[in-house]
Amino acid sequence: MWCHCQEHCLTEILERHCIVECCVKFRGLSSDAAKHKQRLLDNFVFSCLDPVKDFSVELIFHTLPRLSGITAEEWISPDNFKKVDNVFWSDSAPLPVMLPGGSKLGDCKPGLWVSIDKRRTGTDELPNVDLFNPSKEGEMIATQSMSNLQKKIMPWELASGLGAVDVPARRLVGDERHATDRNGREACSLVLVASLIDKAPNLGGLCRTCEVFAVDTLVLGNVKILDDRMFQSLSVTAEKWLHILEVRPIDLDAYLRSMRKRGYSLVGVEQTASSKCLTEYNFPRRSVLLLGNEREGIPAEFLHLLDECVEIPQLGIIRSLNVHVSGALLVWEYTQQWRRLGRRIEQAEATQ
């Protein structure tokens, strides 16, 4: 293109992009420049992709992720596109769902973009790896460098037997929720009561923990805390997907009594004369988990209402954990206990 501009004496363009001239001169002086240029041109972006003709939903959500080396869990199969109309319409132009019939992208293979750690090789030189037709050495290096990459899970896929994306609508504060798992059994029936906690970071962290482990309900002393910036920095939008109920400390006694009448067991996180060790305690399916205040723990007027008090075994000198950490540990213990039981039930059903 630069040579074309020179031939046609396009002075204004040449002056505006004079840096390109340096690149062109470097290509002529460097013995490796032509080789590296050909490697880039062999990549699907330059050799096969027609950004106008190939522009489609399949290109965006399946072909480009596949050819860019993104893990297969991130692709959206073309079969899903066939379930919708043949064309998505935008304000400016129609967007086809599938790639055009003559597209070359379907036969392309992913290129290898290899990054080598200087500390491993002892040199700044990259190995001679053909990006389009990699050698065995290149494949080995790429495999070693990409064998353990950070990858975020897809919670909505884990929650669905078919892996379909089904993100729930926002659960409004105070709404009732009746959750079931994919086998129709009652899902998590844990209610976490944080009405006695008043620090926004602790509440925000608990909110995030509850959403991650699908706790049925989080009870707060004041739902105005949801608008607090410190709360939101810890919750990272978890409050949008979690059933949250407001129970003021003054109403907590009546709320706990009402939950017992509904068949819930009341469990407190507190060190008492008769508390049980967390590692030896079996959570009832329908449990209300009461957390104490950051400074004073669970007040005496609530201890007599509880069916059990559970304490976390400690090995160090400090006598207690942060309330958010304590709550997270108990939520996880409840979760893994019932997950193990669920797996045993599924295995028993499968053998029948």
mmCIF file of C-alpha atoms in Angstrom, residues 38-229:
data_model
loop_
_atom_site.group_PDB
_atom_site.id
_atom_site.type_symbol
_atom_site.label_atom_id
_atom_site.label_comp_id
_atom_site.label_asym_id
_atom_site.label_seq_id
_atom_site.Cartn_x
_atom_site.Cartn_y
_atom_site.Cartn_z
ATOM 1 C CA GLN A 38 4.966 -14.449 5.435
ATOM 2 C CA ARG A 39 4.136 -16.099 8.742
ATOM 3 C CA LEU A 40 1.713 -13.318 9.529
ATOM 4 C CA LEU A 41 0.179 -13.425 6.066
ATOM 5 C CA ASP A 42 -0.349 -17.176 6.401
ATOM 6 C CA ASN A 43 -2.477 -16.605 9.493
ATOM 7 C CA PHE A 44 -6.234 -16.897 8.894
ATOM 8 C CA VAL A 45 -6.768 -13.172 9.571
ATOM 9 C CA PHE A 46 -4.855 -12.285 6.393
ATOM 10 C CA SER A 47 -5.164 -15.451 4.305
ATOM 11 C CA CYS A 48 -8.834 -16.418 4.630
ATOM 12 C CA LEU A 49 -10.896 -13.833 6.479
ATOM 13 C CA ASP A 50 -13.067 -11.494 4.437
ATOM 14 C CA PRO A 51 -14.338 -9.034 7.069
ATOM 15 C CA VAL A 52 -17.249 -7.955 4.887
ATOM 16 C CA LYS A 53 -18.498 -11.197 3.343
ATOM 17 C CA ASP A 54 -17.782 -13.342 6.418
ATOM 18 C CA PHE A 55 -19.362 -10.964 8.926
ATOM 19 C CA SER A 56 -22.003 -13.025 10.716
ATOM 20 C CA VAL A 57 -23.137 -14.244 14.125
ATOM 21 C CA GLU A 58 -21.264 -17.528 13.583
ATOM 22 C CA LEU A 59 -18.047 -15.626 12.844
ATOM 23 C CA ILE A 60 -18.297 -13.616 16.064
ATOM 24 C CA PHE A 61 -19.340 -16.336 18.497
ATOM 25 C CA HIS A 62 -17.824 -19.507 17.048
ATOM 26 C CA THR A 63 -15.297 -19.116 14.226
ATOM 27 C CA LEU A 64 -13.109 -16.333 15.632
ATOM 28 C CA PRO A 65 -12.960 -17.869 19.139
ATOM 29 C CA ARG A 66 -12.061 -21.245 17.594
ATOM 30 C CA LEU A 67 -9.328 -19.890 15.344
ATOM 31 C CA SER A 68 -7.960 -17.633 18.076
ATOM 32 C CA GLY A 69 -7.258 -20.589 20.351
ATOM 33 C CA ILE A 70 -9.942 -19.788 22.926
ATOM 34 C CA THR A 71 -11.045 -22.822 24.920
ATOM 35 C CA ALA A 72 -13.978 -24.727 23.423
ATOM 36 C CA GLU A 73 -16.242 -24.010 26.410
ATOM 37 C CA GLU A 74 -16.304 -20.377 25.288
ATOM 38 C CA TRP A 75 -17.634 -21.127 21.797
ATOM 39 C CA ILE A 76 -21.327 -20.980 20.908
ATOM 40 C CA SER A 77 -22.129 -23.777 18.486
ATOM 41 C CA PRO A 78 -23.606 -22.931 15.058
ATOM 42 C CA ASP A 79 -26.401 -25.390 15.873
ATOM 43 C CA ASN A 80 -27.747 -22.852 18.356
ATOM 44 C CA PHE A 81 -27.962 -20.266 15.605
ATOM 45 C CA LYS A 82 -30.272 -22.465 13.570
ATOM 46 C CA LYS A 83 -32.892 -22.184 16.306
ATOM 47 C CA VAL A 84 -33.366 -18.479 15.611
ATOM 48 C CA ASP A 85 -34.404 -16.546 12.524
ATOM 49 C CA ASN A 86 -32.106 -16.757 9.502
ATOM 50 C CA VAL A 87 -31.145 -13.094 9.774
ATOM 51 C CA PHE A 88 -30.727 -10.687 12.693
ATOM 52 C CA TRP A 89 -31.691 -7.179 11.650
ATOM 53 C CA SER A 90 -29.850 -4.116 12.895
ATOM 54 C CA ASP A 91 -30.591 -0.457 12.291
ATOM 55 C CA SER A 92 -28.150 -0.284 9.391
ATOM 56 C CA ALA A 93 -27.825 -3.685 7.720
ATOM 57 C CA PRO A 94 -28.862 -7.322 8.104
ATOM 58 C CA LEU A 95 -26.501 -9.573 10.024
ATOM 59 C CA PRO A 96 -26.537 -13.184 8.744
ATOM 60 C CA VAL A 97 -26.486 -15.942 11.307
ATOM 61 C CA MET A 98 -24.242 -18.399 9.412
ATOM 62 C CA LEU A 99 -21.056 -17.905 7.433
ATOM 63 C CA PRO A 100 -21.531 -17.658 3.658
ATOM 64 C CA GLY A 101 -21.230 -20.902 1.723
ATOM 65 C CA GLY A 102 -17.984 -19.975 -0.019
ATOM 66 C CA SER A 103 -16.111 -18.901 3.105
ATOM 67 C CA LYS A 104 -12.623 -20.365 3.539
ATOM 68 C CA LEU A 105 -12.708 -20.024 7.330
ATOM 69 C CA GLY A 106 -14.407 -23.382 7.877
ATOM 70 C CA ASP A 107 -11.262 -25.238 6.727
ATOM 71 C CA CYS A 108 -8.786 -23.057 8.618
ATOM 72 C CA LYS A 109 -6.821 -24.270 11.593
ATOM 73 C CA PRO A 110 -5.878 -22.112 14.582
ATOM 74 C CA GLY A 111 -2.510 -20.396 14.307
ATOM 75 C CA LEU A 112 0.092 -20.663 17.053
ATOM 76 C CA TRP A 113 0.972 -17.415 18.782
ATOM 77 C CA VAL A 114 3.793 -18.474 21.078
ATOM 78 C CA SER A 115 5.192 -16.366 23.918
ATOM 79 C CA ILE A 116 8.397 -17.671 25.466
ATOM 80 C CA ASP A 117 9.600 -16.639 28.910
ATOM 81 C CA LYS A 118 13.153 -15.295 28.662
ATOM 82 C CA ARG A 119 13.916 -16.838 32.058
ATOM 83 C CA ARG A 120 13.185 -20.298 30.604
ATOM 84 C CA THR A 121 15.135 -19.902 27.364
ATOM 85 C CA GLY A 122 17.962 -17.604 28.530
ATOM 86 C CA THR A 123 17.601 -15.570 25.323
ATOM 87 C CA ASP A 124 15.383 -12.974 23.698
ATOM 88 C CA GLU A 125 15.147 -15.074 20.539
ATOM 89 C CA LEU A 126 11.853 -16.784 19.714
ATOM 90 C CA PRO A 127 11.939 -20.319 18.303
ATOM 91 C CA ASN A 128 11.383 -20.831 14.594
ATOM 92 C CA VAL A 129 7.682 -21.702 14.744
ATOM 93 C CA ASP A 130 5.484 -21.556 11.654
ATOM 94 C CA LEU A 131 2.211 -20.065 12.859
ATOM 95 C CA PHE A 132 0.090 -21.759 10.209
ATOM 96 C CA ASN A 133 1.893 -25.110 9.924
ATOM 97 C CA PRO A 134 3.683 -25.468 13.265
ATOM 98 C CA SER A 135 6.513 -27.903 13.727
ATOM 99 C CA LYS A 136 6.562 -30.507 16.486
ATOM 100 C CA GLU A 137 8.867 -28.213 18.446
ATOM 101 C CA GLY A 138 6.374 -25.374 18.141
ATOM 102 C CA GLU A 139 3.483 -27.577 19.168
ATOM 103 C CA MET A 140 5.440 -28.775 22.210
ATOM 104 C CA ILE A 141 6.328 -25.237 23.275
ATOM 105 C CA ALA A 142 2.761 -24.047 22.800
ATOM 106 C CA THR A 143 1.415 -27.001 24.757
ATOM 107 C CA GLN A 144 3.815 -26.362 27.622
ATOM 108 C CA SER A 145 3.103 -22.637 27.758
ATOM 109 C CA MET A 146 -0.689 -23.066 27.565
ATOM 110 C CA SER A 147 -1.138 -26.180 29.706
ATOM 111 C CA ASN A 148 -2.353 -24.337 32.788
ATOM 112 C CA LEU A 149 -4.094 -21.050 32.018
ATOM 113 C CA GLN A 150 -6.456 -19.048 34.200
ATOM 114 C CA LYS A 151 -10.053 -19.831 33.271
ATOM 115 C CA LYS A 152 -13.237 -18.555 34.874
ATOM 116 C CA ILE A 153 -16.074 -21.041 35.295
ATOM 117 C CA MET A 154 -19.487 -20.609 33.713
ATOM 118 C CA PRO A 155 -21.868 -20.912 36.690
ATOM 119 C CA TRP A 156 -24.973 -21.035 34.503
ATOM 120 C CA GLU A 157 -23.559 -24.038 32.636
ATOM 121 C CA LEU A 158 -22.701 -25.878 35.844
ATOM 122 C CA ALA A 159 -26.263 -25.329 37.064
ATOM 123 C CA SER A 160 -27.788 -26.811 33.921
ATOM 124 C CA GLY A 161 -27.666 -30.435 32.857
ATOM 125 C CA LEU A 162 -27.441 -29.435 29.190
ATOM 126 C CA GLY A 163 -25.089 -26.512 29.627
ATOM 127 C CA ALA A 164 -27.625 -24.082 28.191
ATOM 128 C CA VAL A 165 -27.304 -20.430 29.085
ATOM 129 C CA ASP A 166 -30.211 -19.516 31.296
ATOM 130 C CA VAL A 167 -29.292 -16.503 33.394
ATOM 131 C CA PRO A 168 -32.033 -15.810 35.950
ATOM 132 C CA ALA A 169 -33.898 -12.556 36.168
ATOM 133 C CA ARG A 170 -33.009 -10.234 39.038
ATOM 134 C CA ARG A 171 -34.422 -11.443 42.333
ATOM 135 C CA LEU A 172 -36.071 -8.450 43.965
ATOM 136 C CA VAL A 173 -35.496 -7.731 47.629
ATOM 137 C CA GLY A 174 -38.143 -9.455 49.726
ATOM 138 C CA ASP A 175 -39.420 -11.771 46.975
ATOM 139 C CA GLU A 176 -40.167 -15.396 47.826
ATOM 140 C CA ARG A 177 -38.086 -17.984 46.022
ATOM 141 C CA HIS A 178 -38.659 -21.699 45.609
ATOM 142 C CA ALA A 179 -35.508 -23.194 44.124
ATOM 143 C CA THR A 180 -35.134 -26.729 42.814
ATOM 144 C CA ASP A 181 -32.191 -28.502 41.285
ATOM 145 C CA ARG A 182 -32.226 -30.113 37.859
ATOM 146 C CA ASN A 183 -33.619 -33.348 39.327
ATOM 147 C CA GLY A 184 -36.596 -31.593 40.848
ATOM 148 C CA ARG A 185 -35.405 -31.869 44.445
ATOM 149 C CA GLU A 186 -35.369 -28.857 46.739
ATOM 150 C CA ALA A 187 -32.165 -26.905 46.199
ATOM 151 C CA CYS A 188 -30.160 -25.060 48.874
ATOM 152 C CA SER A 189 -32.390 -24.295 51.874
ATOM 153 C CA LEU A 190 -29.826 -22.312 53.837
ATOM 154 C CA VAL A 191 -30.824 -18.888 55.165
ATOM 155 C CA LEU A 192 -27.940 -16.684 56.290
ATOM 156 C CA VAL A 193 -28.956 -14.056 58.863
ATOM 157 C CA ALA A 194 -26.615 -11.063 59.027
ATOM 158 C CA SER A 195 -28.950 -8.607 60.747
ATOM 159 C CA LEU A 196 -26.491 -8.100 63.610
ATOM 160 C CA ILE A 197 -23.620 -7.123 61.268
ATOM 161 C CA ASP A 198 -23.226 -3.441 60.452
ATOM 162 C CA LYS A 199 -19.966 -3.059 58.489
ATOM 163 C CA ALA A 200 -20.430 -2.711 54.736
ATOM 164 C CA PRO A 201 -17.289 -4.688 53.682
ATOM 165 C CA ASN A 202 -18.369 -7.700 55.737
ATOM 166 C CA LEU A 203 -21.902 -7.574 54.376
ATOM 167 C CA GLY A 204 -20.688 -7.138 50.801
ATOM 168 C CA GLY A 205 -18.366 -10.117 51.124
ATOM 169 C CA LEU A 206 -21.118 -12.252 52.652
ATOM 170 C CA CYS A 207 -23.468 -11.275 49.841
ATOM 171 C CA ARG A 208 -20.929 -12.446 47.261
ATOM 172 C CA THR A 209 -20.311 -15.698 49.158
ATOM 173 C CA CYS A 210 -24.051 -16.394 49.399
ATOM 174 C CA GLU A 211 -24.563 -15.872 45.673
ATOM 175 C CA VAL A 212 -21.575 -18.031 44.713
ATOM 176 C CA PHE A 213 -22.889 -20.959 46.773
ATOM 177 C CA ALA A 214 -26.568 -20.350 45.899
ATOM 178 C CA VAL A 215 -27.715 -19.637 49.450
ATOM 179 C CA ASP A 216 -31.498 -19.372 49.474
ATOM 180 C CA THR A 217 -31.811 -16.075 51.358
ATOM 181 C CA LEU A 218 -29.531 -13.443 52.836
ATOM 182 C CA VAL A 219 -31.122 -11.495 55.696
ATOM 183 C CA LEU A 220 -29.851 -7.961 56.321
ATOM 184 C CA GLY A 221 -30.659 -5.510 59.080
ATOM 185 C CA ASN A 222 -31.065 -2.647 56.620
ATOM 186 C CA VAL A 223 -31.310 -3.058 52.854
ATOM 187 C CA LYS A 224 -30.099 0.508 52.290
ATOM 188 C CA ILE A 225 -26.610 -0.964 52.649
ATOM 189 C CA LEU A 226 -27.060 -2.352 49.110
ATOM 190 C CA ASP A 227 -26.433 1.165 47.762
ATOM 191 C CA ASP A 228 -23.220 1.623 49.739
ATOM 192 C CA ARG A 229 -20.144 1.843 47.509
#
